[in-house]
Amino acid sequence: MKYHPKFRPFIVCLLTTISLVNGARNPRVVVIGAGAAGLATASRLYQAGITNVTILEASQRVGGRIRTTPFGAGIVELGAQWCHGEKGNVVYELASAYPDLLKASIIADDASLIQSNSVRIDDELVEKLSSLAEQISESEDRMSYAGSLGDFFTETYWQRLQTDAGFSDVSHELAEQFLVYYHNRERGDSAYDSWYDVAANETDSYQETEGNQALAWNSRTGYSTILDIVSRFGGRIYTTPFGPGIVELGAQWCHGEVGNVVYQLASVYPGLLKSSIIADEDAVLIRSGGARVPEAVADRLQTMAEGIIESDQRDSFAGSLGDFFTQKYWQTLATPAYKDISRDLAEQFLVYYHNYERGYTAYDSWFEVAASETDSYVEPAGNQDIAWNGKKGFSAILDIVSVASFVFQLSWNKI
């Protein structure tokens, strides 16, 4: 099915318009429809600080023409299926940012047609029937036909098969099966339920974009993955595909249990959370060369680093936390008590501890944080390093709180 992604200009226009309405600081916005365009619009509005957003949706689901449905161990696309084209296709532009999310579909290869009795149809017959079907679909006679496309196609199809000697080798059974196949193909390609619902003289205004016309979704969530992308609103939660797994570019662990709303929501789902290996007392530090740092040495360095972070001298230091820490770190290492610590190990531990602090305190660099800045974070009771035991990582919490009911503050109203 071809999905026509034309919502980008609408989003920009809407953002511009809303920002000018009576100078309102947080106007109430109503978005009609919870398809890709509606979700993307609401997402961009929310990110721009316009949070009083309501989406009106007539059906009982989100996604519009995108309708990915579980089917056994996999999925089936009841709506849009492939990503058609690359250049100028906003769906491709968004999805291609994620490695291997799109791949060439098998229908782009040397596909074969198989009859219901498992017999493969000869390629020459397939080519002959396909050529006939395309001729009928592109016939100028369609423009003067008063009925449906289905009526026009089937009448012309059977007439040609019965009167053209070139099709004498096509059995009636095969002809019927091919007709069913071609109808389904056209339904999927042109996005209608039945060609009997479409006028024969209706023209297709769809403009084909350059590139592969049959890109498939290499994801367990199929085409609906694009809904996650256009409605990305996670703030500090930023889970990104990385090879066969994921990497957390934002929040990583669930810190604490009692009073932690993230834990309270996620713990309802058995197996979604697990104790992280960093909480394991047997966790070790490994140097870049593969050598294990002796536990006693790692403990000394860790204790020293924590002492610097918790030092009262931070309050009177005028520079960044990074400047304060590195100065104190190297001064301490210069004392006789740390003469057994090599420069190479000291540098590697400094990199490790910086990354540890970045991940734990949620800043990009400690050189961007004032040394005197106090941490107002109140640590909830419980395990401080609970990891996400799922392929979606921390972003699983976004599914739980729901696009429809939590962040966007949507009101679902039956129209």
CSV table of C-alpha atoms in Angstrom, one decimal:
chain,number,residue,atom,x,y,z
A,1,MET,CA,0.0,0.0,0.0
A,2,LYS,CA,1.3,3.4,-0.9
A,3,TYR,CA,1.3,5.8,2.1
A,4,HIS,CA,1.3,9.5,1.1
A,5,PRO,CA,3.4,11.2,3.8
A,6,LYS,CA,2.6,14.9,3.2
A,7,PHE,CA,2.3,16.0,6.8
A,8,ARG,CA,5.7,17.8,7.2
A,9,PRO,CA,4.6,21.2,5.6
A,10,PHE,CA,1.4,20.9,7.7
A,11,ILE,CA,3.3,20.6,10.9
A,12,VAL,CA,5.5,23.6,10.2
A,13,CYS,CA,2.5,25.6,9.2
A,14,LEU,CA,0.6,24.6,12.3
A,15,LEU,CA,3.5,25.4,14.6
A,16,THR,CA,3.9,28.8,13.0
A,17,THR,CA,0.2,29.5,13.3
A,18,ILE,CA,-0.2,28.4,16.8
A,19,SER,CA,2.8,30.4,18.0
A,20,LEU,CA,1.1,33.5,16.8
A,21,VAL,CA,-2.4,33.0,18.2
A,22,ASN,CA,-3.2,36.0,20.4
A,23,GLY,CA,0.3,35.7,21.8
A,24,ALA,CA,-1.0,32.8,24.0
A,25,ARG,CA,1.7,31.2,26.1
A,26,ASN,CA,0.1,27.8,26.0
A,27,PRO,CA,-3.0,27.7,23.8
A,28,ARG,CA,-5.3,24.8,23.6
A,29,VAL,CA,-4.8,22.9,20.4
A,30,VAL,CA,-7.0,20.3,18.8
A,31,VAL,CA,-5.5,17.9,16.3
A,32,ILE,CA,-7.9,16.0,14.1
A,33,GLY,CA,-6.9,12.4,13.6
A,34,ALA,CA,-4.4,10.1,15.2
A,35,GLY,CA,-2.7,8.9,12.1
A,36,ALA,CA,1.0,9.5,11.4
A,37,ALA,CA,0.4,13.2,10.6
A,38,GLY,CA,-1.7,13.7,13.8
A,39,LEU,CA,0.8,12.0,16.1
A,40,ALA,CA,3.8,13.8,14.5
A,41,THR,CA,2.0,17.2,14.8
A,42,ALA,CA,1.1,16.6,18.5
A,43,SER,CA,4.7,15.4,19.2
A,44,ARG,CA,6.2,18.5,17.6
A,45,LEU,CA,3.8,20.8,19.4
A,46,TYR,CA,4.6,19.2,22.7
A,47,GLN,CA,8.4,19.4,22.1
A,48,ALA,CA,7.9,23.1,21.3
A,49,GLY,CA,6.3,23.7,24.7
A,50,ILE,CA,2.7,23.7,23.6
A,51,THR,CA,1.4,21.0,25.9
A,52,ASN,CA,-2.4,21.6,26.0
A,53,VAL,CA,-3.0,19.2,23.1
A,54,THR,CA,-6.1,17.1,22.3
A,55,ILE,CA,-6.3,14.6,19.6
A,56,LEU,CA,-9.7,13.6,18.3
A,57,GLU,CA,-9.8,10.2,16.7
A,58,ALA,CA,-13.0,8.6,15.4
A,59,SER,CA,-11.7,5.0,15.6
A,60,GLN,CA,-10.5,2.9,18.6
A,61,ARG,CA,-6.9,2.9,17.6
A,62,VAL,CA,-4.0,5.1,16.5
A,63,GLY,CA,-2.1,4.9,13.3
A,64,GLY,CA,-4.5,5.7,10.5
A,65,ARG,CA,-3.5,3.9,7.4
A,66,ILE,CA,-0.6,2.3,9.3
A,67,ARG,CA,-2.1,-0.8,11.0
A,68,THR,CA,0.5,-3.4,12.1
A,69,THR,CA,-1.2,-6.3,13.8
A,70,PRO,CA,0.3,-9.3,15.7
A,71,PHE,CA,-0.1,-12.5,13.9
A,72,GLY,CA,1.2,-15.7,15.5
A,73,ALA,CA,4.9,-15.1,16.3
A,74,GLY,CA,5.1,-12.3,13.8
A,75,ILE,CA,3.0,-9.5,12.4
A,76,VAL,CA,0.8,-8.7,9.5
A,77,GLU,CA,0.3,-5.3,7.9
A,78,LEU,CA,-3.4,-4.5,7.5
A,79,GLY,CA,-2.6,-1.1,6.2
A,80,ALA,CA,0.6,0.4,4.7
A,81,GLN,CA,3.2,-2.2,4.1
A,82,TRP,CA,6.3,-1.1,2.2
A,83,CYS,CA,8.2,2.1,2.0
A,84,HIS,CA,7.9,3.1,-1.6
A,85,GLY,CA,10.9,5.1,-2.9
A,86,GLU,CA,13.7,7.0,-1.3
A,87,LYS,CA,14.3,10.5,-2.7
A,88,GLY,CA,11.7,12.9,-1.4
A,89,ASN,CA,10.0,10.3,0.7
A,90,VAL,CA,9.7,11.6,4.3
A,91,VAL,CA,9.1,8.1,5.6
A,92,TYR,CA,12.4,6.9,4.1
A,93,GLU,CA,14.2,10.0,5.3
A,94,LEU,CA,13.0,9.3,8.9
A,95,ALA,CA,13.5,5.6,8.9
A,96,SER,CA,16.9,5.4,7.1
A,97,ALA,CA,18.5,7.2,10.1
A,98,TYR,CA,18.2,3.8,11.9
A,99,PRO,CA,20.7,1.2,10.5
A,100,ASP,CA,19.1,-1.8,8.9
A,101,LEU,CA,15.5,-0.7,9.8
A,102,LEU,CA,14.7,-0.9,6.1
A,103,LYS,CA,15.7,-3.6,3.7
A,104,ALA,CA,14.9,-4.6,0.1
A,105,SER,CA,11.7,-6.7,0.0
A,106,ILE,CA,11.7,-10.2,-1.4
A,107,ILE,CA,9.1,-9.0,-3.9
A,108,ALA,CA,11.8,-7.0,-5.5
A,109,ASP,CA,13.7,-10.2,-6.3
A,110,ASP,CA,12.9,-12.9,-8.8
A,111,ALA,CA,9.5,-13.6,-7.2
A,112,SER,CA,7.4,-16.5,-8.5
A,113,LEU,CA,3.7,-17.2,-8.4
A,114,ILE,CA,2.6,-20.4,-6.7
A,115,GLN,CA,-0.9,-22.0,-7.2
A,116,SER,CA,-3.0,-23.0,-4.3
A,117,ASN,CA,-2.0,-26.7,-4.9
A,118,SER,CA,1.7,-25.6,-4.5
A,119,VAL,CA,2.5,-25.9,-8.2
A,120,ARG,CA,4.7,-23.1,-9.5
A,121,ILE,CA,3.4,-21.2,-12.5
A,122,ASP,CA,5.6,-21.1,-15.5
A,123,ASP,CA,7.4,-17.7,-15.7
A,124,GLU,CA,6.3,-17.1,-19.3
A,125,LEU,CA,2.7,-17.6,-18.3
A,126,VAL,CA,3.1,-15.2,-15.4
A,127,GLU,CA,4.8,-12.6,-17.7
A,128,LYS,CA,2.0,-13.0,-20.3
A,129,LEU,CA,-0.8,-12.6,-17.7
A,130,SER,CA,0.9,-9.7,-15.9
A,131,SER,CA,1.4,-7.9,-19.2
A,132,LEU,CA,-2.3,-8.3,-20.0
A,133,ALA,CA,-3.3,-7.0,-16.6
A,134,GLU,CA,-1.1,-3.9,-16.8
A,135,GLN,CA,-2.5,-3.2,-20.3
A,136,ILE,CA,-6.0,-3.3,-18.9
A,137,SER,CA,-5.2,-1.1,-15.9
A,138,GLU,CA,-3.5,1.5,-18.1
A,139,SER,CA,-6.1,1.4,-20.9
A,140,GLU,CA,-7.5,4.7,-22.0
A,141,ASP,CA,-10.9,2.9,-22.4
A,142,ARG,CA,-11.2,3.3,-18.6
A,143,MET,CA,-11.9,7.0,-18.9
A,144,SER,CA,-15.2,6.4,-20.8
A,145,TYR,CA,-16.4,3.4,-18.7
A,146,ALA,CA,-19.3,4.3,-16.4
A,147,GLY,CA,-18.9,1.5,-13.9
A,148,SER,CA,-16.3,0.5,-11.3
A,149,LEU,CA,-12.7,-0.4,-12.0
A,150,GLY,CA,-13.4,-4.0,-10.9
A,151,ASP,CA,-16.2,-4.3,-13.5
A,152,PHE,CA,-14.1,-2.8,-16.2
A,153,PHE,CA,-11.1,-5.0,-15.4
A,154,THR,CA,-12.9,-8.3,-15.1
A,155,GLU,CA,-15.0,-7.7,-18.3
A,156,THR,CA,-11.9,-6.8,-20.3
A,157,TYR,CA,-9.8,-9.6,-18.8
A,158,TRP,CA,-12.2,-12.4,-19.5
A,159,GLN,CA,-13.0,-11.0,-23.0
A,160,ARG,CA,-9.3,-11.0,-23.9
A,161,LEU,CA,-8.7,-14.5,-22.5
A,162,GLN,CA,-11.7,-15.9,-24.4
A,163,THR,CA,-11.1,-14.2,-27.8
A,164,ASP,CA,-7.3,-14.0,-28.0
A,165,ALA,CA,-5.6,-17.2,-29.2
A,166,GLY,CA,-2.4,-16.2,-27.4
A,167,PHE,CA,-4.0,-17.2,-24.1
A,168,SER,CA,-5.3,-20.6,-25.2
A,169,ASP,CA,-2.7,-22.2,-22.9
A,170,VAL,CA,-4.2,-20.5,-19.8
A,171,SER,CA,-6.7,-22.7,-18.0
A,172,HIS,CA,-9.9,-21.2,-16.5
A,173,GLU,CA,-8.7,-22.2,-13.0
A,174,LEU,CA,-5.3,-20.5,-13.5
A,175,ALA,CA,-7.1,-17.4,-14.9
A,176,GLU,CA,-9.3,-17.2,-11.8
A,177,GLN,CA,-6.4,-17.6,-9.4
A,178,PHE,CA,-4.4,-14.9,-11.3
A,179,LEU,CA,-7.4,-12.6,-11.1
A,180,VAL,CA,-7.6,-13.0,-7.4
A,181,TYR,CA,-3.8,-12.4,-7.1
A,182,TYR,CA,-3.9,-9.3,-9.2
A,183,HIS,CA,-6.8,-7.8,-7.4
A,184,ASN,CA,-5.0,-8.2,-4.1
A,185,ARG,CA,-1.9,-6.8,-5.5
A,186,GLU,CA,-3.7,-3.7,-6.8
A,187,ARG,CA,-5.5,-3.3,-3.5
A,188,GLY,CA,-2.2,-3.3,-1.7
A,189,ASP,CA,-0.5,-1.0,-4.2
A,190,SER,CA,-3.3,1.5,-4.5
A,191,ALA,CA,-4.8,1.4,-1.0
A,192,TYR,CA,-8.4,0.5,-1.6
A,193,ASP,CA,-10.5,-2.3,-0.1
A,194,SER,CA,-11.9,-3.4,-3.4
A,195,TRP,CA,-11.6,-2.3,-7.0
A,196,TYR,CA,-15.4,-2.5,-7.1
A,197,ASP,CA,-15.4,0.6,-4.8
A,198,VAL,CA,-13.3,2.6,-7.2
A,199,ALA,CA,-14.6,4.2,-10.4
A,200,ALA,CA,-12.9,3.0,-13.6
A,201,ASN,CA,-12.3,6.6,-14.7
A,202,GLU,CA,-10.7,7.6,-11.5
A,203,THR,CA,-7.1,8.7,-12.0
A,204,ASP,CA,-4.2,8.1,-9.6
A,205,SER,CA,-2.5,11.3,-8.6
A,206,TYR,CA,0.3,9.5,-6.8
A,207,GLN,CA,3.8,10.6,-7.7
A,208,GLU,CA,6.3,7.9,-7.5
A,209,THR,CA,9.5,8.9,-5.8
A,210,GLU,CA,13.0,7.8,-6.9
A,211,GLY,CA,14.6,4.7,-5.5
A,212,ASN,CA,13.6,1.2,-4.4
A,213,GLN,CA,9.8,0.9,-4.5
A,214,ALA,CA,9.6,-2.1,-2.3
A,215,LEU,CA,11.5,-1.5,0.9
A,216,ALA,CA,10.4,-3.7,3.7
A,217,TRP,CA,10.5,-3.1,7.5
A,218,ASN,CA,13.2,-5.0,9.2
A,219,SER,CA,11.5,-4.7,12.6
A,220,ARG,CA,9.2,-6.7,14.8
A,221,THR,CA,6.8,-3.7,14.9
A,222,GLY,CA,6.7,-3.4,11.1
A,223,TYR,CA,5.4,-0.2,9.5
A,224,SER,CA,4.2,1.0,12.9
A,225,THR,CA,7.8,1.7,13.7
A,226,ILE,CA,7.4,5.0,11.9
A,227,LEU,CA,4.8,6.0,14.5
A,228,ASP,CA,7.4,5.6,17.2
A,229,ILE,CA,9.8,7.8,15.1
A,230,VAL,CA,7.4,10.6,14.3
A,231,SER,CA,6.0,10.7,17.8
A,232,ARG,CA,9.4,10.6,19.5
A,233,PHE,CA,8.9,12.6,22.6
A,234,GLY,CA,11.0,10.8,25.2
A,235,GLY,CA,13.0,13.7,26.5
A,236,ARG,CA,15.9,12.2,28.4
A,237,ILE,CA,14.8,8.7,27.3
A,238,TYR,CA,16.5,8.0,24.0
A,239,THR,CA,16.9,4.3,23.1
A,240,THR,CA,18.6,3.8,19.8
A,241,PRO,CA,19.2,0.7,17.6
A,242,PHE,CA,22.8,-0.4,17.7
A,243,GLY,CA,23.6,-3.5,15.6
A,244,PRO,CA,21.3,-6.3,16.7
A,245,GLY,CA,20.7,-4.6,20.0
A,246,ILE,CA,20.2,-1.1,21.4
A,247,VAL,CA,22.2,1.6,23.1
A,248,GLU,CA,20.8,4.1,25.6
A,249,LEU,CA,21.8,7.6,24.6
A,250,GLY,CA,19.7,9.0,27.5
A,251,ALA,CA,18.3,7.5,30.6
A,252,GLN,CA,19.7,4.0,31.2
A,253,TRP,CA,18.7,2.4,34.5
A,254,CYS,CA,15.7,2.5,36.8
A,255,HIS,CA,17.2,4.0,40.0
A,256,GLY,CA,15.3,2.9,43.1
A,257,GLU,CA,11.9,1.3,43.8
A,258,VAL,CA,10.0,3.0,46.6
A,259,GLY,CA,8.4,6.2,45.3
A,260,ASN,CA,9.9,5.8,41.8
A,261,VAL,CA,7.0,6.1,39.4
A,262,VAL,CA,9.0,4.4,36.6
A,263,TYR,CA,9.6,1.4,38.7
A,264,GLN,CA,6.0,1.3,39.8
A,265,LEU,CA,4.7,1.3,36.2
A,266,ALA,CA,7.3,-1.1,34.8
A,267,SER,CA,7.3,-3.7,37.6
A,268,VAL,CA,3.8,-4.6,36.7
A,269,TYR,CA,5.2,-6.4,33.7
A,270,PRO,CA,7.0,-9.6,34.8
A,271,GLY,CA,10.6,-9.8,33.6
A,272,LEU,CA,10.8,-6.3,32.2
A,273,LEU,CA,13.2,-5.2,34.9
A,274,LYS,CA,16.2,-7.0,36.2
A,275,SER,CA,19.2,-6.2,38.5
A,276,SER,CA,22.0,-4.7,36.5
A,277,ILE,CA,25.4,-6.3,36.4
A,278,ILE,CA,26.8,-3.0,37.7
A,279,ALA,CA,25.0,-3.7,40.9
A,280,ASP,CA,26.8,-7.0,41.3
A,281,GLU,CA,29.4,-6.9,44.0
A,282,ASP,CA,31.6,-9.1,41.8
A,283,ALA,CA,31.6,-6.6,39.0
A,284,VAL,CA,35.2,-5.8,37.8
A,285,LEU,CA,37.0,-3.1,35.8
A,286,ILE,CA,38.7,-4.2,32.7
A,287,ARG,CA,41.5,-2.1,31.1
A,288,SER,CA,41.4,-1.3,27.4
A,289,GLY,CA,44.1,-3.9,26.8
A,290,GLY,CA,41.9,-6.6,28.3
A,291,ALA,CA,43.7,-6.9,31.7
A,292,ARG,CA,41.6,-7.0,34.8
A,293,VAL,CA,42.2,-4.2,37.3
A,294,PRO,CA,42.8,-5.8,40.8
A,295,GLU,CA,39.8,-5.4,43.0
A,296,ALA,CA,41.8,-3.6,45.8
A,297,VAL,CA,43.2,-1.1,43.3
A,298,ALA,CA,39.7,-0.4,41.8
A,299,ASP,CA,38.3,0.1,45.3
A,300,ARG,CA,41.0,2.6,46.2
A,301,LEU,CA,40.4,4.6,43.0
A,302,GLN,CA,36.7,4.5,43.4
A,303,THR,CA,36.8,5.6,47.0
A,304,MET,CA,39.2,8.4,46.1
A,305,ALA,CA,36.9,9.6,43.2
A,306,GLU,CA,33.8,9.5,45.4
A,307,GLY,CA,35.7,11.6,48.0
A,308,ILE,CA,36.4,14.3,45.4
A,309,ILE,CA,32.8,14.3,44.2
A,310,GLU,CA,31.5,14.7,47.8
A,311,SER,CA,34.1,17.3,48.8
A,312,ASP,CA,32.9,20.5,50.5
A,313,GLN,CA,35.6,22.3,48.5
A,314,ARG,CA,33.4,22.1,45.4
A,315,ASP,CA,31.1,24.8,46.9
A,316,SER,CA,33.9,27.5,46.7
A,317,PHE,CA,35.4,26.4,43.4
A,318,ALA,CA,34.7,28.9,40.6
A,319,GLY,CA,35.1,26.5,37.6
A,320,SER,CA,33.4,23.4,36.3
A,321,LEU,CA,33.0,20.1,38.0
A,322,GLY,CA,35.4,18.6,35.4
A,323,ASP,CA,38.1,21.2,36.2
A,324,PHE,CA,37.6,20.6,40.0
A,325,PHE,CA,37.7,16.8,39.7
A,326,THR,CA,40.6,16.5,37.4
A,327,GLN,CA,42.8,18.9,39.4
A,328,LYS,CA,42.0,17.1,42.7
A,329,TYR,CA,42.4,13.7,41.0
A,330,TRP,CA,45.9,14.3,39.7
A,331,GLN,CA,47.0,16.1,42.9
A,332,THR,CA,45.9,13.1,44.9
A,333,LEU,CA,47.5,10.6,42.6
A,334,ALA,CA,50.8,12.5,42.9
A,335,THR,CA,51.0,11.6,46.7
A,336,PRO,CA,53.0,8.6,47.8
A,337,ALA,CA,49.9,6.7,48.7
A,338,TYR,CA,49.1,6.2,45.0
A,339,LYS,CA,52.7,5.7,43.6
A,340,ASP,CA,51.7,2.2,42.5
A,341,ILE,CA,49.1,3.6,40.1
A,342,SER,CA,50.5,3.9,36.6
A,343,ARG,CA,49.7,7.0,34.5
A,344,ASP,CA,48.1,4.7,31.9
A,345,LEU,CA,45.7,3.2,34.5
A,346,ALA,CA,45.0,6.6,36.0
A,347,GLU,CA,44.0,8.0,32.7
A,348,GLN,CA,41.7,5.0,31.8
A,349,PHE,CA,40.0,5.2,35.2
A,350,LEU,CA,39.4,8.9,34.8
A,351,VAL,CA,37.6,8.2,31.5
A,352,TYR,CA,35.6,5.5,33.1
A,353,TYR,CA,34.6,7.6,36.1
A,354,HIS,CA,33.6,10.5,33.9
A,355,ASN,CA,31.4,8.2,31.8
A,356,TYR,CA,30.0,6.7,35.1
A,357,GLU,CA,29.1,10.1,36.4
A,358,ARG,CA,27.7,11.2,33.1
A,359,GLY,CA,25.4,8.2,33.0
A,360,TYR,CA,24.4,8.5,36.6
A,361,THR,CA,23.8,12.2,36.8
A,362,ALA,CA,22.5,12.8,33.2
A,363,TYR,CA,24.9,15.4,31.8
A,364,ASP,CA,26.9,15.3,28.6
A,365,SER,CA,30.2,16.4,30.2
A,366,TRP,CA,31.2,17.4,33.7
A,367,PHE,CA,33.0,20.4,32.1
A,368,GLU,CA,29.5,21.8,31.4
A,369,VAL,CA,28.5,21.6,35.1
A,370,ALA,CA,29.6,24.1,37.7
A,371,ALA,CA,31.6,22.5,40.6
A,372,SER,CA,29.4,24.4,43.1
A,373,GLU,CA,26.2,23.1,41.6
A,374,THR,CA,24.3,20.9,44.1
A,375,ASP,CA,22.4,17.8,43.2
A,376,SER,CA,18.8,18.0,44.4
A,377,TYR,CA,18.1,14.5,43.5
A,378,VAL,CA,16.5,12.5,46.3
A,379,GLU,CA,17.4,8.8,46.0
A,380,PRO,CA,14.4,6.5,46.4
A,381,ALA,CA,14.8,3.3,48.5
A,382,GLY,CA,15.7,0.1,46.7
A,383,ASN,CA,18.0,-1.2,44.0
A,384,GLN,CA,19.7,1.8,42.3
A,385,ASP,CA,20.8,0.0,39.2
A,386,ILE,CA,17.8,-1.9,37.7
A,387,ALA,CA,18.3,-2.7,34.0
A,388,TRP,CA,15.7,-3.1,31.3
A,389,ASN,CA,15.3,-6.7,30.2
A,390,GLY,CA,13.7,-6.0,26.8
A,391,LYS,CA,14.7,-5.2,23.3
A,392,LYS,CA,13.2,-1.7,23.6
A,393,GLY,CA,15.3,-0.7,26.6
A,394,PHE,CA,14.2,2.3,28.7
A,395,SER,CA,11.9,3.4,25.9
A,396,ALA,CA,9.6,0.5,27.0
A,397,ILE,CA,8.3,3.0,29.6
A,398,LEU,CA,7.0,5.2,26.8
A,399,ASP,CA,4.8,2.4,25.6
A,400,ILE,CA,3.5,1.8,29.1
A,401,VAL,CA,2.6,5.4,29.9
A,402,SER,CA,1.1,5.5,26.3
A,403,VAL,CA,1.3,8.2,23.7
A,404,ALA,CA,-2.4,8.7,24.0
A,405,SER,CA,-2.9,9.2,27.7
A,406,PHE,CA,0.2,10.4,29.5
A,407,VAL,CA,2.6,12.7,27.8
A,408,PHE,CA,0.4,14.3,25.2
A,409,GLN,CA,-2.5,14.6,27.7
A,410,LEU,CA,-4.8,13.5,25.0
A,411,SER,CA,-8.6,13.2,25.3
A,412,TRP,CA,-10.0,10.4,23.1
A,413,ASN,CA,-13.4,11.4,22.0
A,414,LYS,CA,-15.7,9.3,19.8
A,415,ILE,CA,-16.7,11.5,16.9
